[in-house]
Short mmCIF file of C-alpha atoms in Angstrom, two decimals:
data_model
loop_
_atom_site.label_atom_id
_atom_site.label_comp_id
_atom_site.label_asym_id
_atom_site.label_seq_id
_atom_site.Cartn_x
_atom_site.Cartn_y
_atom_site.Cartn_z
CA UNK A 2 0.00 0.00 0.00
CA UNK A 3 2.82 2.37 0.92
CA UNK A 4 4.50 1.74 -2.46
CA UNK A 5 1.20 2.42 -4.23
CA UNK A 6 0.75 5.74 -2.42
CA UNK A 7 4.28 6.79 -3.31
CA UNK A 8 3.67 5.88 -6.95
CA UNK A 9 0.42 7.87 -7.03
CA UNK A 10 2.16 10.86 -5.46
CA UNK A 11 4.85 10.75 -8.14
CA UNK A 12 2.19 10.63 -10.86
CA UNK A 13 0.45 13.63 -9.29
CA UNK A 14 3.71 15.57 -9.39
CA UNK A 15 4.40 14.63 -12.99
CA UNK A 16 0.98 15.57 -14.42
CA UNK A 17 1.33 19.37 -13.96
CA UNK A 18 4.85 19.21 -15.39
CA UNK A 19 3.60 17.37 -18.43
CA UNK A 20 0.78 19.89 -18.88
CA UNK A 21 3.25 22.74 -18.56
CA UNK A 22 5.55 21.16 -21.12
CA UNK A 23 2.68 20.75 -23.56
CA UNK A 24 1.74 24.38 -23.08
CA UNK A 25 5.30 25.50 -23.75
CA UNK A 26 5.28 23.51 -26.97
CA UNK A 27 2.07 25.14 -28.19
CA UNK A 28 2.17 27.48 -31.16
CA UNK A 29 -1.13 29.11 -32.09
CA UNK A 30 -1.65 30.19 -35.68
CA UNK A 31 -3.88 33.26 -35.81
CA UNK A 32 -5.42 34.10 -39.18
CA UNK A 33 -7.27 37.38 -39.52
CA UNK A 34 -8.59 40.12 -41.74
CA UNK A 35 -6.21 42.96 -42.53
CA UNK A 36 -7.27 45.72 -40.13
CA UNK A 37 -6.11 44.33 -36.72
CA UNK A 38 -2.59 43.64 -38.01
CA UNK A 39 -1.03 46.12 -35.57
CA UNK A 40 -3.06 45.25 -32.45
CA UNK A 41 -2.51 41.49 -32.36
CA UNK A 42 1.21 41.64 -31.45
CA UNK A 43 0.19 43.64 -28.36
CA UNK A 44 -2.51 41.11 -27.53
CA UNK A 45 -0.05 38.24 -27.98
CA UNK A 46 2.45 39.84 -25.59
CA UNK A 47 -0.21 40.55 -22.97
CA UNK A 48 -1.54 37.00 -23.15
CA UNK A 49 1.94 35.51 -22.83
CA UNK A 50 2.30 37.44 -19.55
CA UNK A 51 -0.69 35.58 -18.07
CA UNK A 52 -0.45 32.17 -16.34
CA UNK A 53 -2.39 30.40 -19.10
CA UNK A 54 -0.33 32.08 -21.79
CA UNK A 55 3.12 31.30 -20.45
CA UNK A 56 5.15 29.51 -23.09
CA UNK A 57 2.51 29.89 -25.80
CA UNK A 58 3.94 31.09 -29.09
CA UNK A 59 2.08 32.75 -31.94
CA UNK A 60 2.29 32.98 -35.69
CA UNK A 61 -0.09 35.22 -37.59
CA UNK A 62 -1.36 36.03 -41.06
CA UNK A 63 -3.48 39.04 -42.02
CA UNK A 64 -5.10 39.83 -45.37
CA UNK A 65 -8.52 40.45 -46.90
CA UNK A 66 -11.22 38.65 -44.92
CA UNK A 67 -12.72 36.52 -47.70
CA UNK A 68 -9.27 35.62 -49.00
CA UNK A 69 -8.25 34.42 -45.53
CA UNK A 70 -11.46 32.49 -44.98
CA UNK A 71 -11.11 30.67 -48.29
CA UNK A 72 -7.44 29.95 -47.58
CA UNK A 73 -8.24 28.34 -44.22
CA UNK A 74 -11.02 26.30 -45.83
CA UNK A 75 -8.46 25.15 -48.41
CA UNK A 76 -5.92 24.09 -45.79
CA UNK A 77 -4.06 27.14 -44.47
CA UNK A 78 -3.07 26.19 -40.88
CA UNK A 79 -5.14 28.13 -38.35
CA UNK A 80 -6.01 27.74 -34.68
CA UNK A 81 -7.81 31.07 -34.19
CA UNK A 82 -9.63 33.04 -36.88
CA UNK A 83 -10.84 36.65 -36.75
CA UNK A 84 -12.71 37.82 -39.83
CA UNK A 85 -14.46 40.97 -40.95
CA UNK A 86 -17.78 39.29 -41.70
CA UNK A 87 -19.86 36.51 -40.20
CA UNK A 88 -20.29 34.79 -43.61
CA UNK A 89 -16.52 34.26 -43.74
CA UNK A 90 -16.81 32.40 -40.43
CA UNK A 91 -19.80 30.41 -41.63
CA UNK A 92 -17.71 29.17 -44.56
CA UNK A 93 -15.49 27.41 -42.01
CA UNK A 94 -18.51 26.05 -40.16
CA UNK A 95 -19.68 24.47 -43.43
CA UNK A 96 -16.17 23.07 -43.91
CA UNK A 97 -16.30 21.44 -40.47
CA UNK A 98 -13.43 23.57 -39.15
CA UNK A 99 -15.35 25.81 -36.73
CA UNK A 100 -18.08 24.72 -34.34
CA UNK A 101 -21.59 25.86 -35.32
CA UNK A 102 -21.90 27.29 -31.79
CA UNK A 103 -19.12 29.85 -32.40
CA UNK A 104 -21.62 32.73 -32.05
CA UNK A 105 -23.46 31.44 -28.99
CA UNK A 106 -21.47 33.21 -26.27
CA UNK A 107 -22.77 36.37 -24.59
CA UNK A 108 -21.03 38.49 -27.23
CA UNK A 109 -22.48 36.47 -30.13
CA UNK A 110 -18.97 35.63 -31.26
CA UNK A 111 -18.09 39.28 -31.93
CA UNK A 112 -14.73 40.32 -30.43
CA UNK A 113 -14.63 43.98 -31.49
CA UNK A 114 -16.72 46.65 -33.16
CA UNK A 115 -16.10 49.69 -35.29
CA UNK A 116 -18.04 52.08 -37.53
CA UNK A 117 -17.62 53.13 -41.15
CA UNK A 118 -16.10 56.62 -41.32
CA UNK A 119 -14.84 59.15 -43.87
CA UNK A 120 -11.06 59.56 -43.72
CA UNK A 121 -10.18 62.95 -45.17
CA UNK A 122 -7.12 65.00 -45.95
CA UNK A 123 -6.15 67.79 -43.57
CA UNK A 124 -8.02 70.94 -44.45
CA UNK A 125 -10.74 68.94 -46.21
CA UNK A 126 -10.20 70.78 -49.53
CA UNK A 127 -13.29 69.20 -51.13
CA UNK A 128 -15.49 70.14 -48.12
CA UNK A 129 -16.76 66.60 -47.68
CA UNK A 130 -19.18 66.19 -44.78
CA UNK A 131 -22.07 63.98 -45.87
CA UNK A 132 -22.78 60.89 -47.93
CA UNK A 133 -24.19 63.14 -50.68
CA UNK A 134 -20.83 64.89 -50.94
CA UNK A 135 -19.20 61.62 -52.01
CA UNK A 136 -21.07 61.53 -55.31
CA UNK A 137 -20.45 65.13 -56.35
CA UNK A 138 -18.55 65.64 -59.61
CA UNK A 139 -14.80 65.66 -59.14
CA UNK A 140 -14.76 63.91 -55.74
CA UNK A 141 -12.42 60.92 -55.79
CA UNK A 142 -13.48 58.12 -53.43
CA UNK A 143 -11.32 55.20 -52.28
CA UNK A 144 -12.62 51.90 -50.91
CA UNK A 145 -11.53 48.28 -51.46
CA UNK A 146 -12.96 45.75 -53.89
CA UNK A 147 -16.10 44.30 -52.25
CA UNK A 148 -15.46 40.94 -53.91
CA UNK A 149 -12.23 40.54 -51.96
CA UNK A 150 -12.56 42.74 -48.89
CA UNK A 151 -15.03 42.38 -46.04
CA UNK A 152 -14.34 46.00 -45.14
CA UNK A 153 -15.60 47.09 -48.55
CA UNK A 154 -18.86 45.23 -47.96
CA UNK A 155 -19.29 47.11 -44.72
CA UNK A 156 -18.62 50.35 -46.63
CA UNK A 157 -21.27 49.58 -49.25
CA UNK A 158 -23.78 48.45 -46.62
CA UNK A 159 -23.15 51.71 -44.74
CA UNK A 160 -23.71 53.82 -47.87
CA UNK A 161 -26.87 52.00 -48.93
CA UNK A 162 -28.30 51.96 -45.41
CA UNK A 163 -27.55 55.65 -44.91
CA UNK A 164 -29.59 56.47 -47.99
CA UNK A 165 -32.52 54.44 -46.67
CA UNK A 166 -32.24 56.25 -43.33
CA UNK A 167 -32.64 59.50 -45.30
CA UNK A 168 -36.02 58.18 -46.50
CA UNK A 169 -34.73 57.28 -49.96
CA UNK A 170 -36.38 54.37 -51.75
CA UNK A 171 -34.41 51.18 -52.45
CA UNK A 172 -34.23 52.20 -56.12
CA UNK A 173 -32.84 55.61 -55.18
CA UNK A 174 -30.33 54.02 -52.81
CA UNK A 175 -29.18 51.67 -55.58
CA UNK A 176 -28.78 54.64 -57.93
CA UNK A 177 -26.65 56.29 -55.26
CA UNK A 178 -24.38 53.25 -55.13
CA UNK A 179 -23.86 53.46 -58.88
CA UNK A 180 -22.80 57.10 -58.56
CA UNK A 181 -20.52 56.20 -55.65
CA UNK A 182 -18.76 53.51 -57.68
CA UNK A 183 -18.40 55.91 -60.60
CA UNK A 184 -16.43 58.23 -58.29
CA UNK A 185 -14.24 55.40 -57.02
CA UNK A 186 -10.61 55.71 -58.13
CA UNK A 187 -9.05 52.66 -56.46
CA UNK A 188 -10.29 49.23 -55.41
CA UNK A 189 -7.55 47.50 -53.45
CA UNK A 190 -7.79 43.94 -52.20
CA UNK A 191 -8.13 44.86 -48.51
CA UNK A 192 -8.99 47.72 -46.19
CA UNK A 193 -5.38 48.05 -45.07
CA UNK A 194 -4.16 48.26 -48.67
CA UNK A 195 -6.82 50.88 -49.39
CA UNK A 196 -5.58 52.92 -46.42
CA UNK A 197 -2.03 52.76 -47.74
CA UNK A 198 -3.23 53.85 -51.19
CA UNK A 199 -5.03 56.83 -49.69
CA UNK A 200 -2.05 57.77 -47.53
CA UNK A 201 0.13 57.67 -50.65
CA UNK A 202 -1.91 60.58 -52.01
CA UNK A 203 -4.66 59.01 -54.10
CA UNK A 204 -8.26 60.15 -53.64
CA UNK A 205 -10.08 62.79 -51.62
CA UNK A 206 -11.88 60.52 -49.17
CA UNK A 207 -11.46 56.95 -47.96
CA UNK A 208 -14.33 54.84 -46.64
CA UNK A 209 -12.83 52.76 -43.88
CA UNK A 210 -12.95 51.39 -40.36
CA UNK A 211 -12.73 53.98 -37.60
CA UNK A 212 -9.81 51.97 -36.21
CA UNK A 213 -7.81 52.55 -39.40
CA UNK A 214 -8.47 56.28 -39.11
CA UNK A 215 -7.20 56.28 -35.54
CA UNK A 216 -4.14 54.28 -36.59
CA UNK A 217 -3.28 56.80 -39.31
CA UNK A 218 -3.64 59.68 -36.87
CA UNK A 219 -1.48 57.94 -34.27
CA UNK A 220 1.23 57.65 -36.92
CA UNK A 221 1.12 61.39 -37.55
CA UNK A 222 -0.40 61.14 -41.03
CA UNK A 223 -1.98 64.39 -42.36
CA UNK A 224 -5.55 63.11 -42.19
CA UNK A 225 -8.61 63.35 -39.99
CA UNK A 226 -11.91 61.54 -39.99
CA UNK A 227 -15.61 62.22 -39.74
CA UNK A 228 -18.30 59.85 -38.51
CA UNK A 229 -21.30 60.47 -40.77
CA UNK A 230 -24.67 61.05 -39.15
CA UNK A 231 -25.93 57.68 -40.38
CA UNK A 232 -23.48 54.80 -40.51
CA UNK A 233 -23.24 51.10 -39.81
CA UNK A 234 -21.84 49.30 -36.78
CA UNK A 235 -19.10 46.91 -37.87
CA UNK A 236 -18.97 43.61 -35.97
CA UNK A 237 -15.97 41.30 -36.41
CA UNK A 238 -16.31 37.59 -35.53
CA UNK A 239 -13.78 35.43 -33.69
CA UNK A 240 -13.53 31.66 -33.18
CA UNK A 241 -11.23 28.78 -32.33
CA UNK A 242 -10.57 26.27 -35.09
CA UNK A 243 -10.97 22.54 -34.51
CA UNK A 244 -7.71 20.62 -34.28
CA UNK A 245 -4.86 19.52 -32.04
CA UNK A 246 -4.59 22.98 -30.44
CA UNK A 247 -8.31 23.62 -30.03
CA UNK A 248 -8.20 23.74 -26.21
CA UNK A 249 -5.31 26.22 -26.15
CA UNK A 250 -6.96 28.19 -28.95
CA UNK A 251 -10.24 28.39 -27.04
CA UNK A 252 -8.39 29.63 -23.95
CA UNK A 253 -6.90 32.45 -26.01
CA UNK A 254 -10.28 33.23 -27.57
CA UNK A 255 -11.86 33.42 -24.11
CA UNK A 256 -9.08 35.72 -22.90
CA UNK A 257 -9.69 38.12 -25.80
CA UNK A 258 -13.03 38.98 -24.17
CA UNK A 259 -11.54 39.86 -20.78
CA UNK A 260 -11.42 43.52 -19.68
CA UNK A 261 -7.63 43.44 -20.01
CA UNK A 262 -7.74 42.34 -23.64
CA UNK A 263 -10.71 44.53 -24.48
CA UNK A 264 -8.86 47.55 -23.09
CA UNK A 265 -6.00 46.79 -25.49
CA UNK A 266 -8.51 46.63 -28.33
CA UNK A 267 -9.93 50.01 -27.30
CA UNK A 268 -6.52 51.62 -26.87
CA UNK A 269 -5.80 50.64 -30.46
CA UNK A 270 -8.91 52.10 -32.04
CA UNK A 271 -11.46 49.29 -31.77
CA UNK A 272 -14.79 49.62 -29.97
CA UNK A 273 -15.12 47.17 -27.09
CA UNK A 274 -17.90 44.61 -26.78
CA UNK A 275 -17.55 44.51 -22.97
CA UNK A 276 -19.92 47.08 -21.42
CA UNK A 277 -17.54 48.26 -18.67
CA UNK A 278 -14.72 48.90 -21.15
CA UNK A 279 -17.09 50.45 -23.68
CA UNK A 280 -18.35 52.85 -21.03
CA UNK A 281 -14.81 53.83 -20.05
CA UNK A 282 -13.89 54.82 -23.61
CA UNK A 283 -17.26 56.18 -24.79
CA UNK A 284 -18.31 58.31 -21.83
CA UNK A 285 -17.41 61.78 -20.59
CA UNK A 286 -17.23 65.12 -22.38
CA UNK A 287 -14.59 63.93 -24.86
CA UNK A 288 -15.36 60.30 -25.64
CA UNK A 289 -12.83 58.42 -27.72
CA UNK A 290 -15.65 56.58 -29.42
CA UNK A 291 -18.64 58.91 -29.88
CA UNK A 292 -21.86 57.33 -31.05
CA UNK A 293 -23.31 58.75 -34.29
CA UNK A 294 -26.93 59.94 -34.14
CA UNK A 295 -28.19 57.27 -36.53
CA UNK A 296 -26.16 54.11 -35.97
CA UNK A 297 -27.62 50.95 -37.50
CA UNK A 298 -26.54 47.32 -37.81
CA UNK A 299 -26.52 44.86 -40.68
CA UNK A 300 -29.84 43.55 -39.38
CA UNK A 301 -31.45 46.80 -40.57
CA UNK A 302 -30.71 45.59 -44.10
CA UNK A 303 -31.91 42.05 -43.40
CA UNK A 304 -28.70 40.41 -42.19
CA UNK A 305 -25.64 39.19 -44.08
CA UNK A 306 -27.34 36.26 -45.80
CA UNK A 307 -29.79 38.60 -47.51
CA UNK A 308 -27.24 41.35 -48.16
CA UNK A 309 -24.68 38.99 -49.68
CA UNK A 310 -27.25 37.52 -52.04
CA UNK A 311 -28.87 40.84 -52.96
CA UNK A 312 -25.70 42.89 -53.39
CA UNK A 313 -22.65 40.66 -53.66
CA UNK A 314 -23.67 37.60 -55.62
CA UNK A 315 -20.84 37.63 -58.18
CA UNK A 316 -23.22 37.16 -61.10
CA UNK A 317 -26.55 38.78 -60.28
CA UNK A 318 -25.89 40.99 -57.25
CA UNK A 319 -26.61 44.71 -57.41
CA UNK A 320 -22.97 45.61 -56.80
CA UNK A 321 -21.75 42.91 -59.19
CA UNK A 322 -23.76 44.45 -62.01
CA UNK A 323 -22.42 47.92 -61.18
CA UNK A 324 -18.85 46.62 -61.14
CA UNK A 325 -19.32 44.68 -64.37
CA UNK A 326 -20.59 47.84 -66.02
CA UNK A 327 -17.38 49.58 -64.94
CA UNK A 328 -15.18 46.69 -66.08
CA UNK A 329 -14.13 45.66 -62.55
CA UNK A 330 -13.66 42.00 -61.63
CA UNK A 331 -16.21 40.34 -59.34
CA UNK A 332 -14.28 37.11 -59.09
CA UNK A 333 -12.95 37.78 -55.55
#
């Protein structure tokens, strides 16, 4: 009996060591859309300073949301995915790589928010203030290709929804989109590439995430941004991918919703999904994240399933037909 107790005690001592060794051998591959490229290294470092993150290593890849989603579905190694749009996550659910319950937590699987804004050049030489200003003759508008970039789809949804909020009919809102695309001078493959194009001097206004605007300002770029009266709330989904590292990946995913992690998101230009952190950054006389008077969500337009079919079907969608008329690829 005494020998058995000693043996059990030795096993008990060895189990934590084995778990610790496994944790130190863990490398999590994070695959995301282009915009949070600069915030994730800070999140990685903060997580590695926690007990559960000790010894965990990270690799990361950031590009256009749909491109990344399709790449993971085709075999790109990933343990954690953070996309611009819920449909890009659902693609991985259909592929059996992400659990269908990914959006069933209290935050509905959304790790951060933003809003679509106008990024403008200092001095605002074209006097751009409203959505109507974007379709005036001579105004050059920059936004990514909506058949590659999730950010571009948010931009288009914001523009169309803003017209409806101004009591325009669907036909009038569609006509507005056609004028908007006619004023477009660059359709990059991702929101981050579109930002770089704008910062290089092309265009008068960039439709983009508020977080990108804050990033450009923090880097001392000669730009500022306006939040239009009516705009859409951007919601970016997060999930762990099934596989050998799924437990460690889920731990990291859970940590990204903690006040510590959400504060890092907010400090880097993203709107928090945690009420206490959101209140800290959105309250007071000079809120870092003011709420526009007429903020709406994708549900106002019927949800992403409807919007993707109606606007972004590569053959018959409203935007596809506009793009085809302008000679722009809708192949993604």
